[in-house]
Coordinates of C-alpha atoms in Angstrom, one line a residue:
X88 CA 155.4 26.9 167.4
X89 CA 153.4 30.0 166.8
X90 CA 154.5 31.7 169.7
X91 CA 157.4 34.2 170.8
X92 CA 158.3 34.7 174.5
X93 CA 160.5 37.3 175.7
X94 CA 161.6 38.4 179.3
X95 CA 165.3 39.6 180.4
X96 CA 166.7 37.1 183.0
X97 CA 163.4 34.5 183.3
X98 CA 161.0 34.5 186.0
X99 CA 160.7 33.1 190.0
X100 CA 158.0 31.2 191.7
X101 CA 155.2 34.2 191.6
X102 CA 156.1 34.2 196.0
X103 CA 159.6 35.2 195.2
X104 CA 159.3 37.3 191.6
X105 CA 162.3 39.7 191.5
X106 CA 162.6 43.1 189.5
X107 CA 163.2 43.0 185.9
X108 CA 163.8 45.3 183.0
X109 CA 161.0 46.0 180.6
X110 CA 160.0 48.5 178.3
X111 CA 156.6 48.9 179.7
X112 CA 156.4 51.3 182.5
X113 CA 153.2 52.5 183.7
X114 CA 152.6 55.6 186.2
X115 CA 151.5 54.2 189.7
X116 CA 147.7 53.1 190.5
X117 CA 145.5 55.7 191.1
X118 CA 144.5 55.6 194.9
X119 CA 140.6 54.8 195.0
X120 CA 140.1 58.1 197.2
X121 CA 141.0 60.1 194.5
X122 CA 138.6 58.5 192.1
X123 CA 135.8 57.0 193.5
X124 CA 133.8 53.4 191.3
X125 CA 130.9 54.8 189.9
X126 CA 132.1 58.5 189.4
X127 CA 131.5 61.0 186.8
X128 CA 135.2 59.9 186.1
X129 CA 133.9 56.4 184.7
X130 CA 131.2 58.0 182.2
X131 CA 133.3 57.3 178.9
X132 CA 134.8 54.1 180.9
X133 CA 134.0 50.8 179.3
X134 CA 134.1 47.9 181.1
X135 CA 135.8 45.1 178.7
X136 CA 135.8 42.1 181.2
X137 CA 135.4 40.6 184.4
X138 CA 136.8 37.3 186.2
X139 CA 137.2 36.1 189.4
X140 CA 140.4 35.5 191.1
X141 CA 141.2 31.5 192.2
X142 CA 139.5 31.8 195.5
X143 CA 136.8 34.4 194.5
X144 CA 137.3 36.5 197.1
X145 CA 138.5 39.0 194.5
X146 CA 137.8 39.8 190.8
X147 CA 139.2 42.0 188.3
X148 CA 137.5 44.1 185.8
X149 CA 138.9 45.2 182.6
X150 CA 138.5 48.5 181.3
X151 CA 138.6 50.5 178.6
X152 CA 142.0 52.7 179.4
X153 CA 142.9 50.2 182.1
X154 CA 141.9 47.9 184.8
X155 CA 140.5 47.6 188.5
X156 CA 140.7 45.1 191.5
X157 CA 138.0 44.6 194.0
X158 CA 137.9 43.1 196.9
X159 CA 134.6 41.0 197.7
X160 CA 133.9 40.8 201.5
X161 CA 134.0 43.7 202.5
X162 CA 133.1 44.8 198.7
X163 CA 135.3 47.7 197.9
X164 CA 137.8 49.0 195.6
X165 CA 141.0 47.9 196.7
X166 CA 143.3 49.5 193.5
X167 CA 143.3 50.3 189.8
X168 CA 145.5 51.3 186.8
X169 CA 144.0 54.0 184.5
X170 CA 145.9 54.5 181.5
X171 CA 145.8 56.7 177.6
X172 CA 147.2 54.9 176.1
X173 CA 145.0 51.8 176.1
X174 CA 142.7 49.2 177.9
X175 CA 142.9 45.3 178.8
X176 CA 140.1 42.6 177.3
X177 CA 141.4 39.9 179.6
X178 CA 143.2 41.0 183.7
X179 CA 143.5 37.5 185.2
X180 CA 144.8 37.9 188.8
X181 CA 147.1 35.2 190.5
X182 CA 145.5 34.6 194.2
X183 CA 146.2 37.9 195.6
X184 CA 149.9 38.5 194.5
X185 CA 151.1 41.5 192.6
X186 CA 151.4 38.8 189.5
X187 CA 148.5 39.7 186.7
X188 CA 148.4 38.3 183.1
X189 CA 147.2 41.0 180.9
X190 CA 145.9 41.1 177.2
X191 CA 144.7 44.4 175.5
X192 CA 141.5 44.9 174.4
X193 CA 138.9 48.1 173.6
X194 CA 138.7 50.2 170.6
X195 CA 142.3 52.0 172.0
X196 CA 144.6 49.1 171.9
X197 CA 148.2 50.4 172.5
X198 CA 148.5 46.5 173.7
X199 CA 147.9 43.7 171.1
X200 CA 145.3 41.2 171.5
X201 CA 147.5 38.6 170.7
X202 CA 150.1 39.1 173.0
X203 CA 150.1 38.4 176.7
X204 CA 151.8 40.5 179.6
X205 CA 152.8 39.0 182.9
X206 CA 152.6 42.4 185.0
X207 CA 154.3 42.7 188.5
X208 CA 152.2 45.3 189.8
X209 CA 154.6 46.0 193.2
X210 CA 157.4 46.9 190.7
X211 CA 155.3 48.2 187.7
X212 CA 156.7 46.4 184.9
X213 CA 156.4 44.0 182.4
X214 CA 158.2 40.8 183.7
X215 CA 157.6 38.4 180.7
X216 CA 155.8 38.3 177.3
X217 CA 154.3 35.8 175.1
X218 CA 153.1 36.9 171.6
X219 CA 151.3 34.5 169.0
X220 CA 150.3 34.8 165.3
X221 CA 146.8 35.1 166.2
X222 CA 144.8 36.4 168.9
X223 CA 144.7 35.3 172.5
X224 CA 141.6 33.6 173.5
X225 CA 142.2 33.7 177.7
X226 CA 144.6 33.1 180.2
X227 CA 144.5 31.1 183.3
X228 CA 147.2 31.0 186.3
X229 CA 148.2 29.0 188.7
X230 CA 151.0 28.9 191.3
X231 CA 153.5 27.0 188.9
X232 CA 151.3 27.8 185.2
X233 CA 150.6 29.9 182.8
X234 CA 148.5 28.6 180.8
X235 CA 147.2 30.9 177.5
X236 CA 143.9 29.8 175.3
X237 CA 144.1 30.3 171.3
X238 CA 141.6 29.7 169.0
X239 CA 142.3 26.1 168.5
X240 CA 145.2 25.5 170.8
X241 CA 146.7 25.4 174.7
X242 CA 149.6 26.2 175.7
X243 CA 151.0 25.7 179.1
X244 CA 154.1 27.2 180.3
X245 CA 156.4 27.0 183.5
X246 CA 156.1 30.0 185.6
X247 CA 159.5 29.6 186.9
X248 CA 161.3 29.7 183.1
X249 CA 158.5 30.3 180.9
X250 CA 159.2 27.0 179.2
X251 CA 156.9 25.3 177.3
X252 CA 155.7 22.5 178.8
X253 CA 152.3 21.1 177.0
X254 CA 150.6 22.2 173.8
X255 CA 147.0 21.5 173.6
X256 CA 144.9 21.2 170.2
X257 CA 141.1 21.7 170.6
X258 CA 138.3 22.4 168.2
X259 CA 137.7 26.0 167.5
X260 CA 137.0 27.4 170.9
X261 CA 136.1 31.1 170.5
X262 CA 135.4 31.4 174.3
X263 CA 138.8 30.1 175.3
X264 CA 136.9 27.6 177.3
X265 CA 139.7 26.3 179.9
X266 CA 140.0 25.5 183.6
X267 CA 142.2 24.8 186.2
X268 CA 142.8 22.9 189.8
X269 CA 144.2 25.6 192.6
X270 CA 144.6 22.8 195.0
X271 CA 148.1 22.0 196.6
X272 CA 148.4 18.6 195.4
X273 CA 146.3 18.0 192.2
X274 CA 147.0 20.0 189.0
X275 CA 144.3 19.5 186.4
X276 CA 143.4 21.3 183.3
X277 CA 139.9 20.8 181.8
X278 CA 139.2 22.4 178.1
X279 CA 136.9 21.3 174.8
X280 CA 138.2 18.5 172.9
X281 CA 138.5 17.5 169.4
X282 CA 135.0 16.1 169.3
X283 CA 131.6 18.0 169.8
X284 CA 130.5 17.6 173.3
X285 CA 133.8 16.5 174.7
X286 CA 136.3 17.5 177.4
X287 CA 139.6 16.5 177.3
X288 CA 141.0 16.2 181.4
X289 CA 144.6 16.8 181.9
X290 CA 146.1 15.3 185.4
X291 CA 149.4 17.0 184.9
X292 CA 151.0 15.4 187.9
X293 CA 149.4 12.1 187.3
X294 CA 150.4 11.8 183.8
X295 CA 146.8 10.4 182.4
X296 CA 144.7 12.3 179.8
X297 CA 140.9 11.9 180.3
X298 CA 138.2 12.1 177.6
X299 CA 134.5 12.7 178.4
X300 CA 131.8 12.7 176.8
X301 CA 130.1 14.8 178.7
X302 CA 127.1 16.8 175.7
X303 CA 126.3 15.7 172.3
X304 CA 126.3 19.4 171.2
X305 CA 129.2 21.9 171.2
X306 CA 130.4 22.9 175.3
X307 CA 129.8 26.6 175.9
X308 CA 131.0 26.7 179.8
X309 CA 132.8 24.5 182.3
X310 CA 134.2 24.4 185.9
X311 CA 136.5 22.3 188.3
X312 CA 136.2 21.9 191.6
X313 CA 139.6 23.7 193.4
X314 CA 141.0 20.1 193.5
X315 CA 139.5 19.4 190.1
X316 CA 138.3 16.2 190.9
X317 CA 134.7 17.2 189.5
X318 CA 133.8 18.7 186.5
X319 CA 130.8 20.8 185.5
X320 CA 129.4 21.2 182.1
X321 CA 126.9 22.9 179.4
X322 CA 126.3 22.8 176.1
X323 CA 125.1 25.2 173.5
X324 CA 121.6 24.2 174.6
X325 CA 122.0 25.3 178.1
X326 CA 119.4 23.3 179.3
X327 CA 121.4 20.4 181.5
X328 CA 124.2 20.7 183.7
X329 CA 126.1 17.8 184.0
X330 CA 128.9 16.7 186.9
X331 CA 131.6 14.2 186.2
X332 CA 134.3 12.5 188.2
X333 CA 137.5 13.6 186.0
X334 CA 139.7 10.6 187.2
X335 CA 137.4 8.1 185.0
X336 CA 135.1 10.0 183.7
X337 CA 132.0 8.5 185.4
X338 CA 128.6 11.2 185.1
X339 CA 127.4 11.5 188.5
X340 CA 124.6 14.0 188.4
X341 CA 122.5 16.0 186.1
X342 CA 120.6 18.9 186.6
X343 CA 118.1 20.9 184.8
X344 CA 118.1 24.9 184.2
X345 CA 115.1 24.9 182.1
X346 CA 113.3 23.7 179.1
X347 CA 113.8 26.5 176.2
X348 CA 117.6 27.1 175.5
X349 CA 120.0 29.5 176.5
X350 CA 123.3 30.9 176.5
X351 CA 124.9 29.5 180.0
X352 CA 127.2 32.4 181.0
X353 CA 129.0 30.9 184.0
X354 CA 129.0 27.9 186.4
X355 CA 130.1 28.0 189.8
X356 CA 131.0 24.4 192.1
X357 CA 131.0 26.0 196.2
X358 CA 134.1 24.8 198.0
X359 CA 132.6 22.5 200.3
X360 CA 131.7 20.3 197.3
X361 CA 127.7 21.2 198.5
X362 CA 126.3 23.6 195.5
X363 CA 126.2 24.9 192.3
X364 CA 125.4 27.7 190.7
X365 CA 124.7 28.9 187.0
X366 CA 123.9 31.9 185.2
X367 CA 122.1 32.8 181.7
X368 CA 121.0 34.9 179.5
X369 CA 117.4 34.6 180.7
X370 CA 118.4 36.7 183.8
X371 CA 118.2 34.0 186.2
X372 CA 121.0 32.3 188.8
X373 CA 120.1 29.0 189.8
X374 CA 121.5 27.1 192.5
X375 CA 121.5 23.1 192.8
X376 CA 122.7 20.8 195.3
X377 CA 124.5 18.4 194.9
X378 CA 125.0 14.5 195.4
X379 CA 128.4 13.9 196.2
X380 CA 130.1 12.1 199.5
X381 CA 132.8 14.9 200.8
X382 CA 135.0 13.2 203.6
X383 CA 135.8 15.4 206.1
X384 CA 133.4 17.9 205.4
X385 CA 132.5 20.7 207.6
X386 CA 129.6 22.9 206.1
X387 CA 129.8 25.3 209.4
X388 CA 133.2 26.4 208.1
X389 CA 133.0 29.5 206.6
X390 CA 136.6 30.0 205.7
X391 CA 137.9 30.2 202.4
X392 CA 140.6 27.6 201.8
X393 CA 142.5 26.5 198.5
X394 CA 142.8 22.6 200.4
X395 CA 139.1 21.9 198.9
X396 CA 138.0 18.5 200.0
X397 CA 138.7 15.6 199.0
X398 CA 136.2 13.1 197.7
X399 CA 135.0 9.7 199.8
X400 CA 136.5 6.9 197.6
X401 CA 134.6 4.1 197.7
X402 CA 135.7 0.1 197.8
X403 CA 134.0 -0.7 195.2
X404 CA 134.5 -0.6 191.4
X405 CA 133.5 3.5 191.2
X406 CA 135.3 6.3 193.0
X407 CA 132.5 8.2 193.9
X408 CA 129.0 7.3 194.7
X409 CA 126.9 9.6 193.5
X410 CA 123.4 8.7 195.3
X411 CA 124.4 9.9 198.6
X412 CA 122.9 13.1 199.3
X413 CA 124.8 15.0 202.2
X414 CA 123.4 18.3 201.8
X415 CA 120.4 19.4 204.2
X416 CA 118.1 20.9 201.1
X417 CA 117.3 18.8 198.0
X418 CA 116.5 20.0 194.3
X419 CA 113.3 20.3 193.0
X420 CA 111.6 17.5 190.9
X421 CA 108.6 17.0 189.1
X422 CA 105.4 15.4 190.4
X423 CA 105.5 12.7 187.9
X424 CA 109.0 11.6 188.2
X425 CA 108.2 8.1 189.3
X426 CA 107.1 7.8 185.8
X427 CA 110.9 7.9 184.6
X428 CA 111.2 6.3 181.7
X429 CA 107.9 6.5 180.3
X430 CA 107.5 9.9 180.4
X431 CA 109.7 12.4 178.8
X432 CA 113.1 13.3 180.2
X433 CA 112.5 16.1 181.5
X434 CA 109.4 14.7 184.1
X435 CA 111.8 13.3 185.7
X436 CA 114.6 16.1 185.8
X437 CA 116.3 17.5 189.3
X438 CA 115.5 21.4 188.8
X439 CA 117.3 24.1 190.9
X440 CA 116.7 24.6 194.8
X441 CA 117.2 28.2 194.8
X442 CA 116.9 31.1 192.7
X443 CA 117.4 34.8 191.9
X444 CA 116.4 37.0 189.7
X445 CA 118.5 40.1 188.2
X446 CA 116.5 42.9 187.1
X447 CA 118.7 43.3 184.5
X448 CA 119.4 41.1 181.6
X449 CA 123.4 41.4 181.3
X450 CA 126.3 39.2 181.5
X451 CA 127.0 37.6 185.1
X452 CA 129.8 35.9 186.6
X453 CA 128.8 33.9 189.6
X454 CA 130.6 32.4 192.8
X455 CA 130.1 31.3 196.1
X456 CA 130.6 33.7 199.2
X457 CA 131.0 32.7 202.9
X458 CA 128.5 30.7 204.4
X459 CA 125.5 30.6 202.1
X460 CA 126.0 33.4 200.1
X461 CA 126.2 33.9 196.2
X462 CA 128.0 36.7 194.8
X463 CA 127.2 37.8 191.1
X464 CA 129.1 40.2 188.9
X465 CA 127.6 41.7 185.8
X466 CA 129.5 43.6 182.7
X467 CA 127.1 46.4 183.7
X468 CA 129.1 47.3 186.3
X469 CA 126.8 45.9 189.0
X470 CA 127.7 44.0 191.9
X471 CA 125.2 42.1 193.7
X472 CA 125.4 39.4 197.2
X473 CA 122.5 37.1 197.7
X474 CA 121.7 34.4 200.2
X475 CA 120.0 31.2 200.4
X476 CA 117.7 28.9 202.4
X477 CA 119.9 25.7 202.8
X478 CA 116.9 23.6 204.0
X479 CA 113.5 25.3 202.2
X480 CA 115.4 27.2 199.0
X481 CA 113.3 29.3 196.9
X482 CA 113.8 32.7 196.2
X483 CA 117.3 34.2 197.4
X484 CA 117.1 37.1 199.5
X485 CA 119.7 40.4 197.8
X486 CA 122.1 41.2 201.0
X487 CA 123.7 43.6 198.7
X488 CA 124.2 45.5 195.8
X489 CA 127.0 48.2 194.7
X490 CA 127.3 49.7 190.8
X491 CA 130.8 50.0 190.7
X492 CA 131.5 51.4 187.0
X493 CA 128.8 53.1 185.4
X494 CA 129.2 52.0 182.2
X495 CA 127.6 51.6 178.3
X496 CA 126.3 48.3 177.5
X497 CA 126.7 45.8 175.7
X498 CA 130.8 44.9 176.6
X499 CA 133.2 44.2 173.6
X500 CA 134.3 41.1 175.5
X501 CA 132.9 38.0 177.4
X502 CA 133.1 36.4 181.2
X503 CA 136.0 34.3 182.2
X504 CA 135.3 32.4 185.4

């Protein structure tokens, strides 16, 4: 195994982690009063990365001599960590516990980018570290995971002893292309395969490995619903977006971004099953509805919950049907698509029900805010919250918009979702 793990005693469920020695010590977080997003203090800050937390109602920036957490409803500051003696490429938050997985990055790299910290921020200190012969692609948590993404491998580790407890091979996955279920009785792990254009589905608890073939080119971005029942997909085109039902694989939709190809930055699935949303380098976020029976659904519930809903299965032969259409707004289609099949493909295509436009052409994170809202988060530093029309679509309307790092672009690293 090409990996080394080290930590003094081994670690709790992240609810109950204790106080451990380590030789990392860092002084305490600097109190956002003191030092203001967006002030002159941020002028030779870079900002390495962005991600959301598992219920995006946070994300965490990476930065160039440290990191930042920001809360997203209200949108503010809520702490950060600035440092000399280096910055973090990937921050990946657990919920909104003190527990953060950290992996140096920047020009000023005191901290490796091949080894990953697990940081208790309430005691400021390194409680565990895993360091690998080459470097670390991304990490993902969940409340019993730690998964970390190499270049061609997976490894997912108990958060209780650090054990081992799968090891993944993929093709060569630069992005560290990898997802997870954050739902209290599914665990799920979607991430490329071995094969151009596939997924390979991991139902940890179910003990059944899934392979889809979901693009006949390379996948450049994924997502799971929270109970990871449905999977999202692009390829390197980044013209289609496809859903699947992960339990057999089964395409149940397919949606269309646009004709000329692009680089798909980020897809987002709303909790309520309802939307999606996707972001590219041509600037603009689409959203499209979606065609899936949610039982119990409640789309006037504008709480945030990690129980996501579960899907209608049907008594027939398929677990989902995927021509019942529950949402109040349909995407748009062209007028010729009752020529399907005789025309090309793309006649006969479901386009996005809603759009935005960024005025500037940057990286973007998206996700889904409370009600009908979509929030957006760019490796410019810019914040924005837009909302949409659930029965006409169209054009979003901007609700908000905050610059909270004024920052030099181009990044030095890419999006996680």
């Amino acid at each position: 195994m090409s990996s080394q793990v080290s930590t003094s005693r081994g670690l709790h469920p992240p609810e109950k982690i204790m106080t451990y020695e380590s030789p990392h010590t860092w002084p305490l977080s600097v109190p956002t009063s003191k030092a203001e997003a967006g002030s002159s203090d941020d002028q030779e800050v870079r900002l390495l990365s962005v991600s959301w937390n598992q219920d995006c109602g946070c994300f965490a920036a990476g930065t160039s001599n440290g990191f930042r957490i920001f809360n997203c409803d209200p949108f503010k500051e809520t702490f950060r960590r600035d440092l000399k003696s280096g910055g973090f490429g990937i921050v990946e938050m657990l919920f909104r516990c003190n527990i953060l997985a950290l992996v140096g990055g920047g020009s000023n790299m005191h901290y490796p980018p091949n080894k990953v910290m697990i940081w208790d921020d309430h005691q400021s200190r390194c409680i565990g570290e895993f360091t690998f012969r080459s470097d670390v692609r991304a990490v993902k948590l969940g409340k019993d995971n730690i998964v970390i993404v190499l270049e061609t491998k997976i490894y997912v580790y108990n958060f209780t002893d650090l054990k081992m407890l799968h090891q993944i091979e993929t093709l060569p996955n630069p992005k560290g292309l990898c997802c997870l279920s954050h739902h209290s009785n599914t665990s799920v792990l979607a991430c490329p395969g071995l094969s151009q254009g596939h997924v390979r589905v991991e139902h940890f608890g179910l003990k059944v490995t899934k392979m889809i073939t979901a693009h006949d080119s390379h996948i450049s971005c994924m997502a799971l619903t929270m109970d990871g029942l449905l999977l999202a997909t692009a390829s390197m085109k980044g013209t289609l977006i496809r859903i699947f039902n992960t339990m057999d694989g089964t395409r149940l939709q397919e949606v269309r971004r646009g004709l000329d190809k692009a680089e798909i930055y980020s897809i987002a699935l709303s909790p309520n099953v309802q939307w999606l949303a996707v972001s590219s380098d041509k600037g603009t976020v689409h959203i499209f509805s979606l065609k899936v029976r949610v039982a119990g659904e409640d789309s006037s519930n504008d709480q945030r919950t990690l129980e996501a809903p579960r899907m209608d299965h049907q008594n027939s032969s398929t677990s989902m049907d995927p021509l019942i259409q529950t949402n109040t707004g349909s995407n748009a289609s062209s007028s010729l698509s009752f020529m399907k099949g005789i025309l090309p493909k793309y006649f006969s295509s479901e386009w996005s029900f809603a759009q935005f436009h960024l005025p500037e052409v940057t990286r973007y994170i998206v996700a889904f805010g409370a009600q009908n809202t979509v929030m957006m988060v760019g490796l410019d530093g810019s914040f924005y919250r837009c909302i949409f029309d659930q029965v006409n679509g169209g054009q979003m309307t901007q609700k908000e918009y905050s610059r909270f790092l004024k920052t030099d672009y181009p990044p030095l690293r890419t999006l996680t979702a």
